[in-house]
mmCIF file of C-alpha atoms in Angstrom:
data_model
loop_
_atom_site.group_PDB
_atom_site.id
_atom_site.type_symbol
_atom_site.label_atom_id
_atom_site.label_comp_id
_atom_site.label_asym_id
_atom_site.label_seq_id
_atom_site.Cartn_x
_atom_site.Cartn_y
_atom_site.Cartn_z
ATOM 1 C CA UNK A 23 -0.021 -0.198 0.454
ATOM 2 C CA UNK A 24 1.266 3.306 -0.906
ATOM 3 C CA UNK A 25 4.190 4.405 1.634
ATOM 4 C CA UNK A 26 5.128 8.465 2.032
ATOM 5 C CA UNK A 27 7.732 8.049 4.919
ATOM 6 C CA UNK A 28 10.599 10.842 3.190
ATOM 7 C CA UNK A 29 12.791 8.509 0.906
ATOM 8 C CA UNK A 30 16.292 9.461 1.857
ATOM 9 C CA UNK A 31 17.341 10.737 -1.380
ATOM 10 C CA UNK A 32 15.413 13.976 0.030
ATOM 11 C CA UNK A 33 17.887 17.583 0.407
ATOM 12 C CA UNK A 34 16.572 20.776 2.418
ATOM 13 C CA UNK A 35 15.123 22.630 0.267
ATOM 14 C CA UNK A 36 15.074 20.408 -2.962
ATOM 15 C CA UNK A 37 11.831 19.937 -4.234
ATOM 16 C CA UNK A 38 11.478 16.952 -6.130
ATOM 17 C CA UNK A 39 9.204 16.642 -9.567
ATOM 18 C CA UNK A 40 6.061 13.919 -7.861
ATOM 19 C CA UNK A 41 3.259 12.367 -8.860
ATOM 20 C CA UNK A 42 0.702 10.322 -7.988
ATOM 21 C CA UNK A 43 -0.229 6.811 -8.240
ATOM 22 C CA UNK A 44 -1.695 4.167 -5.262
ATOM 23 C CA UNK A 45 -1.035 0.909 -5.061
ATOM 24 C CA UNK A 46 -2.752 -1.322 -7.157
ATOM 25 C CA UNK A 47 -2.822 -3.775 -3.378
ATOM 26 C CA UNK A 48 -4.832 -0.115 -1.880
ATOM 27 C CA UNK A 49 -7.343 -0.384 -5.523
ATOM 28 C CA UNK A 50 -7.737 -4.501 -4.814
ATOM 29 C CA UNK A 51 -8.160 -4.587 -0.931
ATOM 30 C CA UNK A 52 -10.972 -1.526 -1.185
ATOM 31 C CA UNK A 53 -13.113 -3.473 -3.465
ATOM 32 C CA UNK A 54 -13.112 -6.060 -1.868
ATOM 33 C CA UNK A 55 -13.917 -4.302 1.636
ATOM 34 C CA UNK A 56 -16.897 -2.663 -1.157
ATOM 35 C CA UNK A 57 -17.836 -5.555 -1.813
ATOM 36 C CA UNK A 58 -18.479 -6.789 2.364
ATOM 37 C CA UNK A 59 -20.340 -3.679 2.932
ATOM 38 C CA UNK A 60 -23.278 -3.567 5.579
ATOM 39 C CA UNK A 61 -25.711 -0.663 5.600
ATOM 40 C CA UNK A 62 -27.680 0.224 8.243
ATOM 41 C CA UNK A 63 -31.545 1.515 7.543
ATOM 42 C CA UNK A 64 -33.279 4.050 7.690
ATOM 43 C CA UNK A 65 -36.200 4.199 9.690
ATOM 44 C CA UNK A 66 -39.491 5.311 8.962
ATOM 45 C CA UNK A 67 -40.757 8.351 8.438
ATOM 46 C CA UNK A 68 -38.169 10.310 7.881
ATOM 47 C CA UNK A 69 -38.059 11.969 4.572
ATOM 48 C CA UNK A 70 -35.681 11.409 1.895
ATOM 49 C CA UNK A 71 -34.523 15.386 1.954
ATOM 50 C CA UNK A 72 -33.811 14.103 5.398
ATOM 51 C CA UNK A 73 -31.046 14.553 6.717
ATOM 52 C CA UNK A 74 -30.710 15.623 10.389
ATOM 53 C CA UNK A 75 -30.110 11.605 11.309
ATOM 54 C CA UNK A 76 -26.458 12.183 8.511
ATOM 55 C CA UNK A 77 -25.954 10.226 5.224
ATOM 56 C CA UNK A 78 -28.704 9.064 3.750
ATOM 57 C CA UNK A 79 -28.293 5.133 2.989
ATOM 58 C CA UNK A 80 -29.549 5.354 -0.197
ATOM 59 C CA UNK A 81 -26.615 7.737 -1.523
ATOM 60 C CA UNK A 82 -24.063 6.441 -0.220
ATOM 61 C CA UNK A 83 -25.462 2.691 -0.968
ATOM 62 C CA UNK A 84 -24.919 3.799 -4.696
ATOM 63 C CA UNK A 85 -21.920 6.020 -4.684
ATOM 64 C CA UNK A 86 -20.653 2.903 -3.183
ATOM 65 C CA UNK A 87 -21.752 0.646 -5.396
ATOM 66 C CA UNK A 88 -20.000 3.362 -7.801
ATOM 67 C CA UNK A 89 -17.088 3.108 -6.305
ATOM 68 C CA UNK A 90 -16.813 -0.606 -7.131
ATOM 69 C CA UNK A 91 -18.544 -1.619 -10.509
ATOM 70 C CA UNK A 92 -17.270 1.997 -12.875
ATOM 71 C CA UNK A 93 -15.683 4.472 -10.275
ATOM 72 C CA UNK A 94 -11.592 4.318 -13.226
ATOM 73 C CA UNK A 95 -9.144 5.986 -9.985
ATOM 74 C CA UNK A 96 -5.547 5.115 -12.196
ATOM 75 C CA UNK A 97 -8.765 8.204 -14.965
ATOM 76 C CA UNK A 98 -8.379 10.253 -12.895
ATOM 77 C CA UNK A 99 -4.244 9.895 -11.549
ATOM 78 C CA UNK A 100 -3.971 10.902 -15.656
ATOM 79 C CA UNK A 101 -5.300 13.968 -14.968
ATOM 80 C CA UNK A 102 -5.251 14.791 -11.401
ATOM 81 C CA UNK A 103 -0.782 14.744 -12.835
ATOM 82 C CA UNK A 104 -1.406 16.562 -16.163
ATOM 83 C CA UNK A 105 -2.746 19.733 -14.177
ATOM 84 C CA UNK A 106 -0.691 19.675 -11.736
ATOM 85 C CA UNK A 107 3.266 20.496 -10.963
ATOM 86 C CA UNK A 108 2.846 18.508 -8.521
ATOM 87 C CA UNK A 109 6.485 17.973 -6.186
ATOM 88 C CA UNK A 110 7.815 17.249 -2.843
ATOM 89 C CA UNK A 111 10.077 18.766 -0.865
ATOM 90 C CA UNK A 112 12.267 18.586 3.156
ATOM 91 C CA UNK A 113 12.105 21.841 4.918
ATOM 92 C CA UNK A 114 13.620 21.970 8.422
ATOM 93 C CA UNK A 115 10.224 23.707 10.573
ATOM 94 C CA UNK A 116 10.781 25.757 13.428
ATOM 95 C CA UNK A 117 10.309 24.792 16.637
ATOM 96 C CA UNK A 118 9.436 21.172 15.615
ATOM 97 C CA UNK A 119 12.240 19.295 12.954
ATOM 98 C CA UNK A 120 12.238 18.103 9.399
ATOM 99 C CA UNK A 121 8.966 17.518 7.732
ATOM 100 C CA UNK A 122 7.900 16.658 3.404
ATOM 101 C CA UNK A 123 5.673 18.875 1.849
ATOM 102 C CA UNK A 124 3.624 18.035 -0.694
ATOM 103 C CA UNK A 125 2.950 20.995 -3.980
ATOM 104 C CA UNK A 126 1.915 21.795 -6.568
ATOM 105 C CA UNK A 127 3.536 24.654 -8.817
ATOM 106 C CA UNK A 128 2.259 26.780 -11.577
ATOM 107 C CA UNK A 129 3.645 29.880 -12.686
ATOM 108 C CA UNK A 130 2.203 32.059 -15.116
ATOM 109 C CA UNK A 131 4.033 33.073 -18.233
ATOM 110 C CA UNK A 132 3.620 36.983 -16.956
ATOM 111 C CA UNK A 133 6.365 38.169 -16.072
ATOM 112 C CA UNK A 134 4.031 39.720 -13.573
ATOM 113 C CA UNK A 135 2.928 37.262 -12.162
ATOM 114 C CA UNK A 136 1.565 37.580 -8.210
ATOM 115 C CA UNK A 137 2.755 34.042 -5.732
ATOM 116 C CA UNK A 138 -0.316 33.141 -5.098
ATOM 117 C CA UNK A 139 -0.134 30.698 -1.975
ATOM 118 C CA UNK A 140 -3.555 28.479 -2.082
ATOM 119 C CA UNK A 141 -4.301 25.995 1.601
ATOM 120 C CA UNK A 142 -6.926 23.782 1.214
ATOM 121 C CA UNK A 143 -9.138 22.017 4.655
ATOM 122 C CA UNK A 144 -11.056 19.420 4.852
ATOM 123 C CA UNK A 145 -12.569 16.903 3.492
ATOM 124 C CA UNK A 146 -10.915 19.241 0.826
ATOM 125 C CA UNK A 147 -7.834 18.831 0.478
ATOM 126 C CA UNK A 148 -5.518 20.888 -3.378
ATOM 127 C CA UNK A 149 -7.957 19.839 -5.550
ATOM 128 C CA UNK A 150 -10.790 21.695 -4.487
ATOM 129 C CA UNK A 151 -7.444 24.519 -7.345
ATOM 130 C CA UNK A 152 -8.175 21.909 -10.418
ATOM 131 C CA UNK A 153 -10.865 24.509 -10.908
ATOM 132 C CA UNK A 154 -7.818 27.546 -10.327
ATOM 133 C CA UNK A 155 -5.098 27.129 -12.381
ATOM 134 C CA UNK A 156 -6.587 28.100 -15.425
ATOM 135 C CA UNK A 157 -7.853 31.696 -15.278
ATOM 136 C CA UNK A 158 -5.396 32.541 -12.376
ATOM 137 C CA UNK A 159 -1.950 32.338 -13.917
ATOM 138 C CA UNK A 160 -3.232 31.865 -17.080
ATOM 139 C CA UNK A 161 -5.683 34.914 -18.163
ATOM 140 C CA UNK A 162 -6.866 35.647 -21.651
ATOM 141 C CA UNK A 163 -7.112 39.755 -20.753
ATOM 142 C CA UNK A 164 -3.698 41.227 -20.010
ATOM 143 C CA UNK A 165 -4.627 43.806 -18.228
ATOM 144 C CA UNK A 166 -5.729 41.194 -15.313
ATOM 145 C CA UNK A 167 -4.056 40.292 -12.693
ATOM 146 C CA UNK A 168 -1.551 36.895 -12.607
ATOM 147 C CA UNK A 169 -0.405 35.048 -10.186
ATOM 148 C CA UNK A 170 1.867 31.969 -10.320
ATOM 149 C CA UNK A 171 -0.291 29.966 -7.951
ATOM 150 C CA UNK A 172 2.424 27.067 -5.284
ATOM 151 C CA UNK A 173 -0.803 24.782 -4.248
ATOM 152 C CA UNK A 174 0.071 22.859 -0.776
ATOM 153 C CA UNK A 175 -1.104 19.935 1.263
ATOM 154 C CA UNK A 176 -1.588 20.090 5.341
ATOM 155 C CA UNK A 177 0.168 17.080 6.020
ATOM 156 C CA UNK A 178 -1.902 13.664 5.955
ATOM 157 C CA UNK A 179 -4.291 15.443 2.716
ATOM 158 C CA UNK A 180 -4.229 14.291 -0.898
ATOM 159 C CA UNK A 181 -0.439 12.990 -1.096
ATOM 160 C CA UNK A 182 0.354 15.420 2.577
ATOM 161 C CA UNK A 183 3.139 12.715 4.012
ATOM 162 C CA UNK A 184 1.803 12.898 7.268
ATOM 163 C CA UNK A 185 3.959 14.725 10.360
ATOM 164 C CA UNK A 186 5.249 11.607 11.965
ATOM 165 C CA UNK A 187 6.278 13.846 15.430
ATOM 166 C CA UNK A 188 2.945 14.668 17.413
ATOM 167 C CA UNK A 189 1.677 18.374 17.522
ATOM 168 C CA UNK A 190 2.019 19.360 14.440
ATOM 169 C CA UNK A 191 -0.973 21.338 13.747
ATOM 170 C CA UNK A 192 -1.449 25.795 12.277
ATOM 171 C CA UNK A 193 1.397 26.902 13.778
ATOM 172 C CA UNK A 194 3.524 24.464 11.792
ATOM 173 C CA UNK A 195 1.863 23.679 9.811
ATOM 174 C CA UNK A 196 2.141 27.675 8.370
ATOM 175 C CA UNK A 197 5.666 27.989 9.992
ATOM 176 C CA UNK A 198 6.243 25.369 7.241
ATOM 177 C CA UNK A 199 4.693 26.203 3.629
ATOM 178 C CA UNK A 200 6.480 30.092 5.126
ATOM 179 C CA UNK A 201 9.916 27.929 4.293
ATOM 180 C CA UNK A 202 8.165 26.291 1.136
ATOM 181 C CA UNK A 203 6.810 29.853 -0.363
ATOM 182 C CA UNK A 204 10.435 31.881 1.635
ATOM 183 C CA UNK A 205 13.233 29.405 1.263
ATOM 184 C CA UNK A 206 12.378 26.843 -1.058
ATOM 185 C CA UNK A 207 10.627 29.069 -3.993
ATOM 186 C CA UNK A 208 12.680 32.576 -3.715
ATOM 187 C CA UNK A 209 8.539 34.261 -3.360
ATOM 188 C CA UNK A 210 10.641 36.640 -0.514
ATOM 189 C CA UNK A 211 6.426 38.424 0.138
ATOM 190 C CA UNK A 212 2.703 36.701 -1.463
ATOM 191 C CA UNK A 213 -0.638 37.042 -1.144
ATOM 192 C CA UNK A 214 -2.609 33.526 0.094
ATOM 193 C CA UNK A 215 -6.361 31.677 -0.048
ATOM 194 C CA UNK A 216 -7.884 29.953 2.273
ATOM 195 C CA UNK A 217 -10.778 28.012 3.164
ATOM 196 C CA UNK A 218 -11.183 26.116 6.110
ATOM 197 C CA UNK A 219 -7.959 24.756 7.454
ATOM 198 C CA UNK A 220 -6.801 26.508 4.760
ATOM 199 C CA UNK A 221 -7.771 30.174 5.668
ATOM 200 C CA UNK A 222 -6.609 29.071 9.406
ATOM 201 C CA UNK A 223 -3.214 27.868 8.365
ATOM 202 C CA UNK A 224 -2.538 31.777 5.850
ATOM 203 C CA UNK A 225 -3.447 34.171 9.049
ATOM 204 C CA UNK A 226 -1.466 32.222 11.044
ATOM 205 C CA UNK A 227 0.813 33.173 8.368
ATOM 206 C CA UNK A 228 0.588 36.368 7.860
ATOM 207 C CA UNK A 229 0.464 36.987 12.104
ATOM 208 C CA UNK A 230 3.292 35.141 12.419
ATOM 209 C CA UNK A 231 5.967 36.545 9.383
ATOM 210 C CA UNK A 232 4.529 39.892 8.079
ATOM 211 C CA UNK A 233 7.670 40.760 5.887
ATOM 212 C CA UNK A 234 7.108 38.366 4.055
ATOM 213 C CA UNK A 235 3.047 37.338 3.719
ATOM 214 C CA UNK A 236 1.958 40.694 2.676
ATOM 215 C CA UNK A 237 -2.124 40.161 1.739
ATOM 216 C CA UNK A 238 -4.312 37.476 2.823
ATOM 217 C CA UNK A 239 -7.461 36.650 0.744
ATOM 218 C CA UNK A 240 -10.203 34.030 3.760
ATOM 219 C CA UNK A 241 -13.500 32.201 2.196
ATOM 220 C CA UNK A 242 -14.031 31.729 6.222
ATOM 221 C CA UNK A 243 -13.557 32.896 9.772
ATOM 222 C CA UNK A 244 -14.046 32.183 12.674
ATOM 223 C CA UNK A 245 -14.124 34.856 15.411
ATOM 224 C CA UNK A 246 -16.346 36.186 18.484
ATOM 225 C CA UNK A 247 -19.558 37.635 19.344
ATOM 226 C CA UNK A 248 -17.346 41.850 19.706
ATOM 227 C CA UNK A 249 -17.303 42.808 23.266
ATOM 228 C CA UNK A 250 -18.107 45.367 25.079
ATOM 229 C CA UNK A 251 -14.352 46.369 25.789
ATOM 230 C CA UNK A 252 -13.362 46.189 23.232
ATOM 231 C CA UNK A 253 -16.295 46.519 19.942
ATOM 232 C CA UNK A 254 -19.110 48.267 23.059
ATOM 233 C CA UNK A 255 -20.831 49.979 19.523
ATOM 234 C CA UNK A 256 -20.602 46.634 17.255
ATOM 235 C CA UNK A 257 -21.643 45.023 20.565
ATOM 236 C CA UNK A 258 -24.487 47.017 20.397
ATOM 237 C CA UNK A 259 -25.922 46.310 16.873
ATOM 238 C CA UNK A 260 -25.644 42.967 17.379
ATOM 239 C CA UNK A 261 -27.814 42.800 20.619
ATOM 240 C CA UNK A 262 -30.316 45.323 18.661
ATOM 241 C CA UNK A 263 -30.102 42.604 15.535
ATOM 242 C CA UNK A 264 -33.379 42.371 15.037
ATOM 243 C CA UNK A 265 -34.166 46.169 13.771
ATOM 244 C CA UNK A 266 -30.106 46.916 12.800
ATOM 245 C CA UNK A 267 -28.148 43.588 11.354
ATOM 246 C CA UNK A 268 -29.606 43.231 7.504
ATOM 247 C CA UNK A 269 -31.495 40.284 6.381
ATOM 248 C CA UNK A 270 -28.364 38.143 5.114
ATOM 249 C CA UNK A 271 -26.978 38.714 8.427
ATOM 250 C CA UNK A 272 -29.846 37.835 10.394
ATOM 251 C CA UNK A 273 -30.001 34.564 8.719
ATOM 252 C CA UNK A 274 -25.618 33.852 9.018
ATOM 253 C CA UNK A 275 -26.586 34.537 12.549
ATOM 254 C CA UNK A 276 -28.896 31.435 11.830
ATOM 255 C CA UNK A 277 -26.154 29.415 10.059
ATOM 256 C CA UNK A 278 -23.649 29.920 12.786
ATOM 257 C CA UNK A 279 -26.377 28.753 15.178
ATOM 258 C CA UNK A 280 -26.984 25.561 13.659
ATOM 259 C CA UNK A 281 -22.938 25.137 13.313
ATOM 260 C CA UNK A 282 -22.972 24.915 17.131
ATOM 261 C CA UNK A 283 -25.987 23.169 17.903
ATOM 262 C CA UNK A 284 -25.867 20.279 15.674
ATOM 263 C CA UNK A 285 -23.594 19.753 13.052
ATOM 264 C CA UNK A 286 -19.414 20.457 15.030
ATOM 265 C CA UNK A 287 -19.979 16.799 16.317
ATOM 266 C CA UNK A 288 -17.385 15.357 14.117
ATOM 267 C CA UNK A 289 -14.959 19.173 14.926
ATOM 268 C CA UNK A 290 -15.211 17.697 18.606
ATOM 269 C CA UNK A 291 -13.954 13.601 18.010
ATOM 270 C CA UNK A 292 -10.971 14.026 15.312
ATOM 271 C CA UNK A 293 -10.315 16.794 17.606
ATOM 272 C CA UNK A 294 -9.831 14.561 21.370
ATOM 273 C CA UNK A 295 -9.817 11.346 20.122
ATOM 274 C CA UNK A 296 -8.774 10.924 16.455
ATOM 275 C CA UNK A 297 -7.102 7.514 16.897
ATOM 276 C CA UNK A 298 -10.798 5.931 17.912
ATOM 277 C CA UNK A 299 -12.170 7.236 14.727
ATOM 278 C CA UNK A 300 -9.569 6.374 12.666
ATOM 279 C CA UNK A 301 -9.822 2.796 13.327
ATOM 280 C CA UNK A 302 -13.259 3.335 11.534
ATOM 281 C CA UNK A 303 -12.600 5.767 8.760
ATOM 282 C CA UNK A 304 -9.113 4.035 8.034
ATOM 283 C CA UNK A 305 -10.177 0.365 7.533
ATOM 284 C CA UNK A 306 -14.028 0.899 6.411
ATOM 285 C CA UNK A 307 -14.494 2.718 2.225
ATOM 286 C CA UNK A 308 -18.053 2.731 3.949
ATOM 287 C CA UNK A 309 -18.217 4.692 7.319
ATOM 288 C CA UNK A 310 -14.874 7.206 5.206
ATOM 289 C CA UNK A 311 -17.491 8.026 2.483
ATOM 290 C CA UNK A 312 -20.825 8.949 4.506
ATOM 291 C CA UNK A 313 -18.566 10.528 6.924
ATOM 292 C CA UNK A 314 -17.024 13.162 4.200
ATOM 293 C CA UNK A 315 -20.824 12.877 2.315
ATOM 294 C CA UNK A 316 -22.932 14.821 5.195
ATOM 295 C CA UNK A 317 -20.206 16.638 5.173
ATOM 296 C CA UNK A 318 -20.558 17.690 1.044
ATOM 297 C CA UNK A 319 -24.201 18.131 1.518
ATOM 298 C CA UNK A 320 -24.214 19.715 5.054
ATOM 299 C CA UNK A 321 -21.449 22.041 3.513
ATOM 300 C CA UNK A 322 -22.347 23.074 0.092
ATOM 301 C CA UNK A 323 -24.610 24.303 -1.874
ATOM 302 C CA UNK A 324 -26.658 22.330 -3.051
ATOM 303 C CA UNK A 325 -29.937 24.162 -4.473
ATOM 304 C CA UNK A 326 -26.937 26.054 -7.562
ATOM 305 C CA UNK A 327 -24.295 22.833 -7.237
ATOM 306 C CA UNK A 328 -24.500 19.262 -7.482
ATOM 307 C CA UNK A 329 -21.080 17.503 -6.901
ATOM 308 C CA UNK A 330 -20.957 14.294 -10.240
ATOM 309 C CA UNK A 331 -19.765 10.770 -8.452
ATOM 310 C CA UNK A 332 -16.022 11.157 -9.832
ATOM 311 C CA UNK A 333 -16.041 14.024 -7.773
ATOM 312 C CA UNK A 334 -17.468 12.829 -5.030
ATOM 313 C CA UNK A 335 -15.294 9.734 -5.521
ATOM 314 C CA UNK A 336 -11.990 11.601 -5.722
ATOM 315 C CA UNK A 337 -12.303 14.078 -2.818
ATOM 316 C CA UNK A 338 -12.714 11.268 -0.740
ATOM 317 C CA UNK A 339 -9.655 8.565 -2.317
ATOM 318 C CA UNK A 340 -7.994 11.528 -1.176
ATOM 319 C CA UNK A 341 -8.323 10.630 2.320
ATOM 320 C CA UNK A 342 -9.119 7.200 2.517
ATOM 321 C CA UNK A 343 -5.051 6.440 0.329
ATOM 322 C CA UNK A 344 -3.872 7.183 3.684
ATOM 323 C CA UNK A 345 -6.181 5.424 5.775
ATOM 324 C CA UNK A 346 -7.358 9.271 6.792
ATOM 325 C CA UNK A 347 -6.215 8.129 10.551
ATOM 326 C CA UNK A 348 -3.324 11.034 9.189
ATOM 327 C CA UNK A 349 -5.859 14.296 8.583
ATOM 328 C CA UNK A 350 -8.047 13.293 11.761
ATOM 329 C CA UNK A 351 -4.516 14.187 13.480
ATOM 330 C CA UNK A 352 -4.774 17.870 12.478
ATOM 331 C CA UNK A 353 -7.583 18.939 14.122
ATOM 332 C CA UNK A 354 -5.918 16.694 17.581
ATOM 333 C CA UNK A 355 -2.719 18.632 17.252
ATOM 334 C CA UNK A 356 -4.210 21.745 15.688
ATOM 335 C CA UNK A 357 -6.603 22.176 19.016
ATOM 336 C CA UNK A 358 -3.433 21.519 21.122
ATOM 337 C CA UNK A 359 -0.938 24.252 19.945
ATOM 338 C CA UNK A 360 -0.820 27.446 23.324
ATOM 339 C CA UNK A 361 1.389 29.324 20.652
ATOM 340 C CA UNK A 362 0.186 33.134 20.011
ATOM 341 C CA UNK A 363 -0.575 32.776 16.545
ATOM 342 C CA UNK A 364 -1.807 28.663 16.515
ATOM 343 C CA UNK A 365 -5.327 27.762 16.402
ATOM 344 C CA UNK A 366 -7.691 28.610 19.501
ATOM 345 C CA UNK A 367 -6.413 31.869 20.257
ATOM 346 C CA UNK A 368 -5.281 33.522 15.950
ATOM 347 C CA UNK A 369 -8.581 34.524 15.636
ATOM 348 C CA UNK A 370 -9.730 36.184 19.053
ATOM 349 C CA UNK A 371 -6.467 39.174 19.168
ATOM 350 C CA UNK A 372 -5.822 42.327 15.680
ATOM 351 C CA UNK A 373 -4.069 41.867 12.396
ATOM 352 C CA UNK A 374 -3.097 44.486 10.739
ATOM 353 C CA UNK A 375 -1.861 42.814 7.426
ATOM 354 C CA UNK A 376 -3.929 43.274 4.919
ATOM 355 C CA UNK A 377 -7.319 40.803 4.414
ATOM 356 C CA UNK A 378 -10.079 41.096 1.289
ATOM 357 C CA UNK A 379 -12.932 38.933 2.565
ATOM 358 C CA UNK A 380 -15.245 36.457 0.476
ATOM 359 C CA UNK A 381 -18.646 35.086 2.827
ATOM 360 C CA UNK A 382 -20.375 32.703 0.549
ATOM 361 C CA UNK A 383 -24.390 32.558 1.873
ATOM 362 C CA UNK A 384 -23.797 28.399 2.543
ATOM 363 C CA UNK A 385 -20.747 28.369 4.593
ATOM 364 C CA UNK A 386 -21.307 27.411 7.569
ATOM 365 C CA UNK A 387 -19.960 30.303 10.141
ATOM 366 C CA UNK A 388 -20.349 33.699 8.323
ATOM 367 C CA UNK A 389 -19.930 36.099 10.303
ATOM 368 C CA UNK A 390 -20.777 40.018 9.469
ATOM 369 C CA UNK A 391 -18.153 41.439 8.035
ATOM 370 C CA UNK A 392 -18.332 44.426 12.333
ATOM 371 C CA UNK A 393 -17.876 41.077 13.919
ATOM 372 C CA UNK A 394 -14.857 39.828 11.426
ATOM 373 C CA UNK A 395 -13.323 44.323 11.950
ATOM 374 C CA UNK A 396 -12.698 43.720 15.827
ATOM 375 C CA UNK A 397 -9.599 40.705 14.807
ATOM 376 C CA UNK A 398 -8.737 41.058 11.072
ATOM 377 C CA UNK A 399 -7.582 44.954 9.086
ATOM 378 C CA UNK A 400 -10.829 44.218 5.817
ATOM 379 C CA UNK A 401 -9.545 46.058 3.136
ATOM 380 C CA UNK A 402 -11.558 43.625 1.371
ATOM 381 C CA UNK A 403 -15.574 42.359 1.230
ATOM 382 C CA UNK A 404 -17.535 40.011 -0.716
ATOM 383 C CA UNK A 405 -20.887 39.077 -0.287
ATOM 384 C CA UNK A 406 -22.659 36.163 -2.688
ATOM 385 C CA UNK A 407 -25.663 35.828 -3.651
ATOM 386 C CA UNK A 408 -24.835 31.045 -4.053
ATOM 387 C CA UNK A 409 -21.701 29.361 -3.285
ATOM 388 C CA UNK A 410 -21.200 27.911 0.178
ATOM 389 C CA UNK A 411 -17.949 25.705 2.108
ATOM 390 C CA UNK A 412 -16.252 25.231 -0.942
ATOM 391 C CA UNK A 413 -16.297 27.857 -3.739
ATOM 392 C CA UNK A 414 -13.266 26.955 -4.725
ATOM 393 C CA UNK A 415 -15.276 23.973 -6.494
ATOM 394 C CA UNK A 416 -18.600 25.428 -6.488
ATOM 395 C CA UNK A 417 -18.093 28.621 -8.040
ATOM 396 C CA UNK A 418 -15.397 28.753 -8.943
ATOM 397 C CA UNK A 419 -15.397 32.248 -11.691
ATOM 398 C CA UNK A 420 -16.486 33.472 -8.698
ATOM 399 C CA UNK A 421 -13.714 33.001 -6.745
ATOM 400 C CA UNK A 422 -11.797 33.907 -9.237
ATOM 401 C CA UNK A 423 -13.208 37.466 -9.872
ATOM 402 C CA UNK A 424 -12.827 37.933 -5.620
ATOM 403 C CA UNK A 425 -8.652 37.268 -5.743
ATOM 404 C CA UNK A 426 -7.907 39.557 -8.959
ATOM 405 C CA UNK A 427 -10.165 41.988 -7.591
ATOM 406 C CA UNK A 428 -8.395 41.978 -4.068
ATOM 407 C CA UNK A 429 -4.755 41.480 -4.791
ATOM 408 C CA UNK A 430 -4.732 44.606 -7.763
ATOM 409 C CA UNK A 431 -6.420 46.441 -5.537
ATOM 410 C CA UNK A 432 -4.202 49.388 -4.890
ATOM 411 C CA UNK A 433 -3.683 48.295 -0.905
ATOM 412 C CA UNK A 434 -2.324 45.393 -2.396
ATOM 413 C CA UNK A 435 -0.463 47.083 -4.500
ATOM 414 C CA UNK A 436 1.249 49.711 -2.107
ATOM 415 C CA UNK A 437 2.195 46.980 0.880
ATOM 416 C CA UNK A 438 3.519 44.286 -2.094
ATOM 417 C CA UNK A 439 5.979 47.726 -2.187
ATOM 418 C CA UNK A 440 6.537 48.481 1.085
#
């Protein structure tokens, strides 16, 4: 099966070309597992569109059958290897030690292109960037900003080598990706785009390395409600939200409360006992499929975008190929960080790095702009009518437009030359 231990020939800061290749043994074993799958029964009286108990049995059963009989992973591998110019590199991470990082480097033909680091999160992977590569690196209009696009994988996600010691969370990932951008690729000043873990990692990078990360863009922001001692006027506005909040801001409050009430259970398990969960999700393709399909359903704007079966299973394979557990462990590592730029504190302090924020209505956490302004230097804000947790997949044109608009602004131009 797939072996992700770094080969001895990796030299520090020397990228090695990489092609994705899952072992035949894993593919054969997966089909055997699918043959032996046991499915739960739906409760009586539960509507077909009621996902309140979790993933729908018939949806998972149909996908499992296609995975077993029709899904062509080798064809997907060929596409991925054709679309992404991938590498692996060993970096020395301050405070942690050496770690091998997977990344794709898609250079623009434009000499004035802006270096952009893209980081996805869970349950996504570097594949989220596939619809962004062409428009960001090779825009058809010469007046449109172009980017040298770097897509980095979190440890344990897809082909990203797993961390072999405890504690490799947001802080160390930010340091590793700084090493990648500055010391490996030579981009002394660059900008970023992130969603989910990617939004957290890239904000941590901005806090730790403001001399290198000159601006950042997020489509997900975690922040607390305004406090009376830091933002009394914003708190007053929140207290009077029935009168003062817009319709979209009120919907945001409802969505955030729903997430806290019924959708964040996965996070608590993965942040506390990832290895116990990994026995199931890492050994059962049906278990992992059900766990992820529920998230795709709940977190996407399903009224405006439907993932194909191939797309779903390719995303699932990014976590199945390593047995799921390495990616789950990222939660525990991050939730146990004590650093100021770590998960539990980096969204409680103000950071001066210029930020762009794109809000998509079906994102599970979408705080109002005035909340975000209490912890970030928000210089660009765009609210969309459609889209969810995976805008690079669901509505790539909208995300590309926002990235271009923000990073061609005078604010960013000034930050890049200061």
